PDB file of C-alpha atoms in Angstrom:
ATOM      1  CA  UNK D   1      21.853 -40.430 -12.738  1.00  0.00           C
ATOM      2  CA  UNK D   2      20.586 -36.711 -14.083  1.00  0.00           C
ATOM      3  CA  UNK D   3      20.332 -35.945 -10.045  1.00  0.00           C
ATOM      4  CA  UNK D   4      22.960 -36.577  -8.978  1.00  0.00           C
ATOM      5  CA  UNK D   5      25.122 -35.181 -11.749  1.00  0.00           C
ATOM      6  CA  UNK D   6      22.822 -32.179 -11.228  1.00  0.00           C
ATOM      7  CA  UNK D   7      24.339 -31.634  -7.759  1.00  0.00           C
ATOM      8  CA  UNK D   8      28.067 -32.631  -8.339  1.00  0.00           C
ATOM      9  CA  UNK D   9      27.798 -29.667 -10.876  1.00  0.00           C
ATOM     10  CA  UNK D  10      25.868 -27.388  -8.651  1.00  0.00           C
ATOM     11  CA  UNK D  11      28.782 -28.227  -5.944  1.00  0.00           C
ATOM     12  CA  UNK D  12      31.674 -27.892  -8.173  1.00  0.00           C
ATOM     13  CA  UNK D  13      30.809 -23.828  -8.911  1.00  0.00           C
ATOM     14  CA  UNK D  14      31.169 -20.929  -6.386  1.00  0.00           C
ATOM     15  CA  UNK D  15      28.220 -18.718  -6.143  1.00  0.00           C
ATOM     16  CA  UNK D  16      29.961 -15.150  -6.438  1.00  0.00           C
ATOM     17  CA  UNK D  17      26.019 -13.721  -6.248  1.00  0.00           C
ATOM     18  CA  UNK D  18      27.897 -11.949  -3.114  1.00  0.00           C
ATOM     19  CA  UNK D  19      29.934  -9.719  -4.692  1.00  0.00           C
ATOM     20  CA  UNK D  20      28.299  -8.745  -7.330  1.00  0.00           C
ATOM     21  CA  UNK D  21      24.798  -7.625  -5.261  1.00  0.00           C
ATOM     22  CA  UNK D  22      26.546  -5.610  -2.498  1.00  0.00           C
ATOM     23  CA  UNK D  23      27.296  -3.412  -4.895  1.00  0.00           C
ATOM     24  CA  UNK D  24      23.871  -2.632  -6.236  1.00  0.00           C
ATOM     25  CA  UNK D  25      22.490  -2.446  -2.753  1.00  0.00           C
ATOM     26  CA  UNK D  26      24.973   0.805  -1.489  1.00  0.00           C
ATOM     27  CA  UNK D  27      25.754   0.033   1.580  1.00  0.00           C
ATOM     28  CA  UNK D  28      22.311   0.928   3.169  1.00  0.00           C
ATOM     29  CA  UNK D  29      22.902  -1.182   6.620  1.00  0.00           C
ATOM     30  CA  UNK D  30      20.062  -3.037   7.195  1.00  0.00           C
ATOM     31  CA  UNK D  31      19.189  -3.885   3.754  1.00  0.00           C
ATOM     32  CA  UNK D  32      22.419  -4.842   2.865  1.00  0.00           C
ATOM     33  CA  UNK D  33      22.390  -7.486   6.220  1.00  0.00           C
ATOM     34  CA  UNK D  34      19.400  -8.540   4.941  1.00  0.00           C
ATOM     35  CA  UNK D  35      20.554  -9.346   1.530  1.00  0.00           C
ATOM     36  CA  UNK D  36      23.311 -11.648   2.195  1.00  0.00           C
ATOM     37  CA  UNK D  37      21.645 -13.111   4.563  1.00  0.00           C
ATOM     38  CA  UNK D  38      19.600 -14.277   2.022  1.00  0.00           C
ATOM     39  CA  UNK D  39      21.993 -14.893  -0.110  1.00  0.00           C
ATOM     40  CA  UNK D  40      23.674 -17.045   2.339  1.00  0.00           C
ATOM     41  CA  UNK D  41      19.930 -19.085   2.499  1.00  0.00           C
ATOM     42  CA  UNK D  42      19.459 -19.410  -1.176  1.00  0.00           C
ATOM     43  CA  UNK D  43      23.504 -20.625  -1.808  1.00  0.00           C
ATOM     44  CA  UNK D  44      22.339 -23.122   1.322  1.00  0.00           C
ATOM     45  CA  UNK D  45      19.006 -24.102  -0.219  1.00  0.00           C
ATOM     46  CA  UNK D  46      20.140 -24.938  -3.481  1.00  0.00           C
ATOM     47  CA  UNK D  47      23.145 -26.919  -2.605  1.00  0.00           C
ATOM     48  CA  UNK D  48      20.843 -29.511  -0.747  1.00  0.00           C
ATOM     49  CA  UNK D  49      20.132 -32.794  -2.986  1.00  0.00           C
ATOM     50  CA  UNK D  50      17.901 -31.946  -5.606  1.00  0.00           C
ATOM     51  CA  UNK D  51      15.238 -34.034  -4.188  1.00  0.00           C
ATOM     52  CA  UNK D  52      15.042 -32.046  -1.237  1.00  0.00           C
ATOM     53  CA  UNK D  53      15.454 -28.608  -2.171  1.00  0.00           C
ATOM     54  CA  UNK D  54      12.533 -26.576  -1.590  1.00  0.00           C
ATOM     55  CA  UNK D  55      12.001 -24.499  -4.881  1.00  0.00           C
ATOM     56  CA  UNK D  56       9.830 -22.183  -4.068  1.00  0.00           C
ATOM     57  CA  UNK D  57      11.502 -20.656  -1.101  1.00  0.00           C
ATOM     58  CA  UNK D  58      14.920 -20.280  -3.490  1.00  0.00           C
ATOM     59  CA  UNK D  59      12.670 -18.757  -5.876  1.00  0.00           C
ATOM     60  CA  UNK D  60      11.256 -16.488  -3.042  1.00  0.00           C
ATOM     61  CA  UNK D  61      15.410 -15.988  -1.643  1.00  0.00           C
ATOM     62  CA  UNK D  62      16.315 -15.166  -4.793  1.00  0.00           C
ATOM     63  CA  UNK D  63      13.511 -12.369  -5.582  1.00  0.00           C
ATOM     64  CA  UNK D  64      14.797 -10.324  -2.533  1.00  0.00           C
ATOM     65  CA  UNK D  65      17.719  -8.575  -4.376  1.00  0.00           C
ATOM     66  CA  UNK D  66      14.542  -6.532  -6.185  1.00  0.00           C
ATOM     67  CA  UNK D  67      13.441  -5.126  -2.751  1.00  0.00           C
ATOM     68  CA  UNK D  68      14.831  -6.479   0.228  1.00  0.00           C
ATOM     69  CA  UNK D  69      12.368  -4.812   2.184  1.00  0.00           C
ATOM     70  CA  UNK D  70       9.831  -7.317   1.422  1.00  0.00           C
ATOM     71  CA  UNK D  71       9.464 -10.700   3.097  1.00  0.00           C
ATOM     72  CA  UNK D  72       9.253 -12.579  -0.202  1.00  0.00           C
ATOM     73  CA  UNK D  73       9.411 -16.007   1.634  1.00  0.00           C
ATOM     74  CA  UNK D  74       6.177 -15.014   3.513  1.00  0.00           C
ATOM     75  CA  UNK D  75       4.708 -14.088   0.722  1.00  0.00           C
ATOM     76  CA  UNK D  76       5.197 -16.848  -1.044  1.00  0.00           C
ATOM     77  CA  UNK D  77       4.479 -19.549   1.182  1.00  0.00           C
ATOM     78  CA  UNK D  78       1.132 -18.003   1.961  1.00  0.00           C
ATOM     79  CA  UNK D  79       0.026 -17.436  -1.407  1.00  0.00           C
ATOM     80  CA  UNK D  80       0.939 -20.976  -2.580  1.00  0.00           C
ATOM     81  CA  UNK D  81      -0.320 -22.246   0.409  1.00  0.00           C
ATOM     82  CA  UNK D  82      -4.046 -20.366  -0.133  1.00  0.00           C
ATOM     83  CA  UNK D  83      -3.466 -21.901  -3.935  1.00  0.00           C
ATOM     84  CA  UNK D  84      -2.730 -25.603  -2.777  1.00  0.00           C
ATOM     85  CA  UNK D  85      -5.835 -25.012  -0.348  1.00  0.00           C
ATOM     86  CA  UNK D  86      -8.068 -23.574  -3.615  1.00  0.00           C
ATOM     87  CA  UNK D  87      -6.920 -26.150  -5.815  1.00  0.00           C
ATOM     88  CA  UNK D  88      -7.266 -29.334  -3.418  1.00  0.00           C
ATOM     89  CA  UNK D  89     -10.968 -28.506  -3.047  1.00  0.00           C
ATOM     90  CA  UNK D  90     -11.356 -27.430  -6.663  1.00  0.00           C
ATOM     91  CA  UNK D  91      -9.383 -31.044  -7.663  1.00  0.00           C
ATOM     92  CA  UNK D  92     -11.692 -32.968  -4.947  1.00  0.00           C
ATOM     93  CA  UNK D  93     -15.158 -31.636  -6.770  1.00  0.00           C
ATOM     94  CA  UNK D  94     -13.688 -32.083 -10.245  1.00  0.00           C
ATOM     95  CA  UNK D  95     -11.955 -34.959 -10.137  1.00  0.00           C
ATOM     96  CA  UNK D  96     -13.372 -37.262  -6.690  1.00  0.00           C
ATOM     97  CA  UNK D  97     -11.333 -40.276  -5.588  1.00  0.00           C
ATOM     98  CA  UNK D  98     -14.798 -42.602  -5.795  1.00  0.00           C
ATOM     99  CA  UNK D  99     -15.128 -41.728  -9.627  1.00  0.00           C
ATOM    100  CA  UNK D 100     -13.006 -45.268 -11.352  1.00  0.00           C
ATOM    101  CA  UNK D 101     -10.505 -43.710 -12.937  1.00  0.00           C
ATOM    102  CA  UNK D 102      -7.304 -45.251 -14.540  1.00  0.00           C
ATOM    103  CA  UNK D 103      -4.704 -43.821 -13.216  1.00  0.00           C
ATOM    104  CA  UNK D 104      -3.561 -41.840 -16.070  1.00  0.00           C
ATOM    105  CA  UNK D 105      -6.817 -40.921 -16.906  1.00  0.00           C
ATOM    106  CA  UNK D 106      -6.740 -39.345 -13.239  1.00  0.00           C
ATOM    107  CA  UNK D 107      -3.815 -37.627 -13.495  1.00  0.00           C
ATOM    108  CA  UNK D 108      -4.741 -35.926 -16.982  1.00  0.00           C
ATOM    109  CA  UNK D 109      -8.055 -34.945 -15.679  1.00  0.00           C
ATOM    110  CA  UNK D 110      -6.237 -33.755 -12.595  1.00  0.00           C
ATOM    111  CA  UNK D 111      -4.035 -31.900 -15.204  1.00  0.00           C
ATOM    112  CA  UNK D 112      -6.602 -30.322 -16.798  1.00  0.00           C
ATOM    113  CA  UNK D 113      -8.572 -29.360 -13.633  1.00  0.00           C
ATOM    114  CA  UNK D 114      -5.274 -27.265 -12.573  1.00  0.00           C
ATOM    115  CA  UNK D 115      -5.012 -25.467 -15.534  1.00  0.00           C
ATOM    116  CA  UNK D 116      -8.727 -24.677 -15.385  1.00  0.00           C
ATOM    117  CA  UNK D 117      -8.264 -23.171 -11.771  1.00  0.00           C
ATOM    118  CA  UNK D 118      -4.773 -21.651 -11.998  1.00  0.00           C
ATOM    119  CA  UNK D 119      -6.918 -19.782 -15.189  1.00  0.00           C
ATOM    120  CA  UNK D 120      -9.893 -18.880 -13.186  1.00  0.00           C
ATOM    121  CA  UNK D 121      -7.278 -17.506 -10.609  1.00  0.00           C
ATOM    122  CA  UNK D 122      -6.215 -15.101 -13.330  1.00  0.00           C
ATOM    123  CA  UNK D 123      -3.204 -16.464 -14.461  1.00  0.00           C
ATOM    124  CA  UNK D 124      -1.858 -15.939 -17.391  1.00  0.00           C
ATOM    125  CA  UNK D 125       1.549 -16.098 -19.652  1.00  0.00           C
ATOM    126  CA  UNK D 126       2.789 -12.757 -19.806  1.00  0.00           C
ATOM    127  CA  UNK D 127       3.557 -11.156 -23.666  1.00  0.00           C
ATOM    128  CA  UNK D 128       6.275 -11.218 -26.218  1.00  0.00           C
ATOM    129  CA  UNK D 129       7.161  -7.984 -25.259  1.00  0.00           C
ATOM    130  CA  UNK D 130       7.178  -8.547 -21.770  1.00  0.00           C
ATOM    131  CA  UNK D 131       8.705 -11.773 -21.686  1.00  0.00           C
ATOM    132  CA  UNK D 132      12.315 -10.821 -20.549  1.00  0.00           C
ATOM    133  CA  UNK D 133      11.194  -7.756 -17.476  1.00  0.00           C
ATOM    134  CA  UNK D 134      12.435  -9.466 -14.128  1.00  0.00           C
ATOM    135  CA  UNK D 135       8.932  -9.434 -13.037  1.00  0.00           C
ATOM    136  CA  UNK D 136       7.990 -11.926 -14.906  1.00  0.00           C
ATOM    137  CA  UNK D 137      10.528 -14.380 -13.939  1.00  0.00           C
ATOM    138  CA  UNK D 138      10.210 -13.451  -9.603  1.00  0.00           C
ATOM    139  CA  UNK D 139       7.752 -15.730  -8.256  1.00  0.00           C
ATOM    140  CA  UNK D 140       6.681 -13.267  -5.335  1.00  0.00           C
ATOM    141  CA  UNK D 141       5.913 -10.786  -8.479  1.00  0.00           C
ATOM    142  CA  UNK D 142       4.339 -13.783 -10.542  1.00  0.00           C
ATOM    143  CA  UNK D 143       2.140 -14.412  -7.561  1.00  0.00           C
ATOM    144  CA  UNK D 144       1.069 -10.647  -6.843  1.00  0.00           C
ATOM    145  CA  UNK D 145       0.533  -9.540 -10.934  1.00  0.00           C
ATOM    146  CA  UNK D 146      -0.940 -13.305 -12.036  1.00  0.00           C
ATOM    147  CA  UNK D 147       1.331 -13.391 -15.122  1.00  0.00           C
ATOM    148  CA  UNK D 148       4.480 -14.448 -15.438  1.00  0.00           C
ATOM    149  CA  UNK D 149       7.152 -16.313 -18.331  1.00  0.00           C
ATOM    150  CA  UNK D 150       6.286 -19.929 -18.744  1.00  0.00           C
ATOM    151  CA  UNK D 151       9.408 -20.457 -16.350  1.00  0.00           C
ATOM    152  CA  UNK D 152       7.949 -18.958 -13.705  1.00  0.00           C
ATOM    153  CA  UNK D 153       4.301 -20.211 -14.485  1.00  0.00           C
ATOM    154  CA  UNK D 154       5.743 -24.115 -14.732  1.00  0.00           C
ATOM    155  CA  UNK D 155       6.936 -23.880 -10.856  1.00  0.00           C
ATOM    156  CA  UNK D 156       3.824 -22.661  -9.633  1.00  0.00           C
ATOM    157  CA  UNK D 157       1.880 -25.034 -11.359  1.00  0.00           C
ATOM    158  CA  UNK D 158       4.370 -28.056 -10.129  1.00  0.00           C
ATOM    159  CA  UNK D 159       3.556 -26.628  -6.790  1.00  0.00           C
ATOM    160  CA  UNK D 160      -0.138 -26.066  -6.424  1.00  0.00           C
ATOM    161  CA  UNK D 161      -0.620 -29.173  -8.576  1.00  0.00           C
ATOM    162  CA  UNK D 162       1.476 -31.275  -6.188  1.00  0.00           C
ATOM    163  CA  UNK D 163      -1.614 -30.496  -4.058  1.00  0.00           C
ATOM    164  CA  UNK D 164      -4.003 -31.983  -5.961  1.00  0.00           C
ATOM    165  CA  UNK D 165      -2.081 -35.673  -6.169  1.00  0.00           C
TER     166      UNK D 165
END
């Protein structure tokens, strides 16, 4: 099983994330609780079952070594959650339960109604040039700037489409 060799893997490596991020931080107190705290989170959120980790709040954990200061996991959680909302009512008009579908035929049209909102949102794939800036790959930033790397752009869609069915 992929899974579960997935998490014997994930298990069998030490996170030294620790380390390495005090360092950039400087010893400024607060932040620097702050940071391995959520450190601490994400090494605690991603060594759950890969079934039940929750990938947008380790995305959200992870972003908070740009600017601790920021409560990424708010941020996140509400903006996906005002995206789910947009897209469930966008899905229900586009794509109603009473029309008789085939399943596939559902979940393409379903597929196709997401990327029609997510573009209407102003999403977008972010250029060549930009492809590798950190932005780009954060989901908090992702969520706040509307482009991102097709990383970055594949979770959010996996998450507001989950809303949709």
């Amino acid at each position: 099983r992929p899974c579960l060799k997935a998490f014997q893997q994930r298990h069998s490596v030490k996170l030294h994330i620790q380390r390495q991020r005090v360092s950039n931080v400087g010893g400024k107190g607060h932040g620097l609780q702050r940071l391995l705290f959520a450190i601490a989170d994400f090494e605690l959120e991603i060594s759950k079952p890969d079934d039940d980790i929750d990938l947008p709040k380790a995305a959200a954990l992870l972003a908070l070594h740009a600017d601790v200061k920021v409560d990424t996991v708010n941020l996140v959680t509400t903006e996906l959650s005002r995206l789910k909302a947009g897209f469930r009512a966008h899905a229900a008009d586009t794509v109603p339960l009473a029309a008789p579908l085939p399943p596939a035929c559902r979940q393409h049209a379903l597929a196709g109604a997401l990327c029609d909102f997510l573009q209407a949102e102003g999403f977008q794939g972010c250029s060549e040039a930009n492809y590798y800036q950190a932005e780009n790959s954060m989901l908090p930033s992702v969520l706040a700037n509307k482009c991102g790397n097709p990383n970055s752009l594949a979770l959010l869609y996996r998450e507001v489409g989950h809303a949709g069915g």
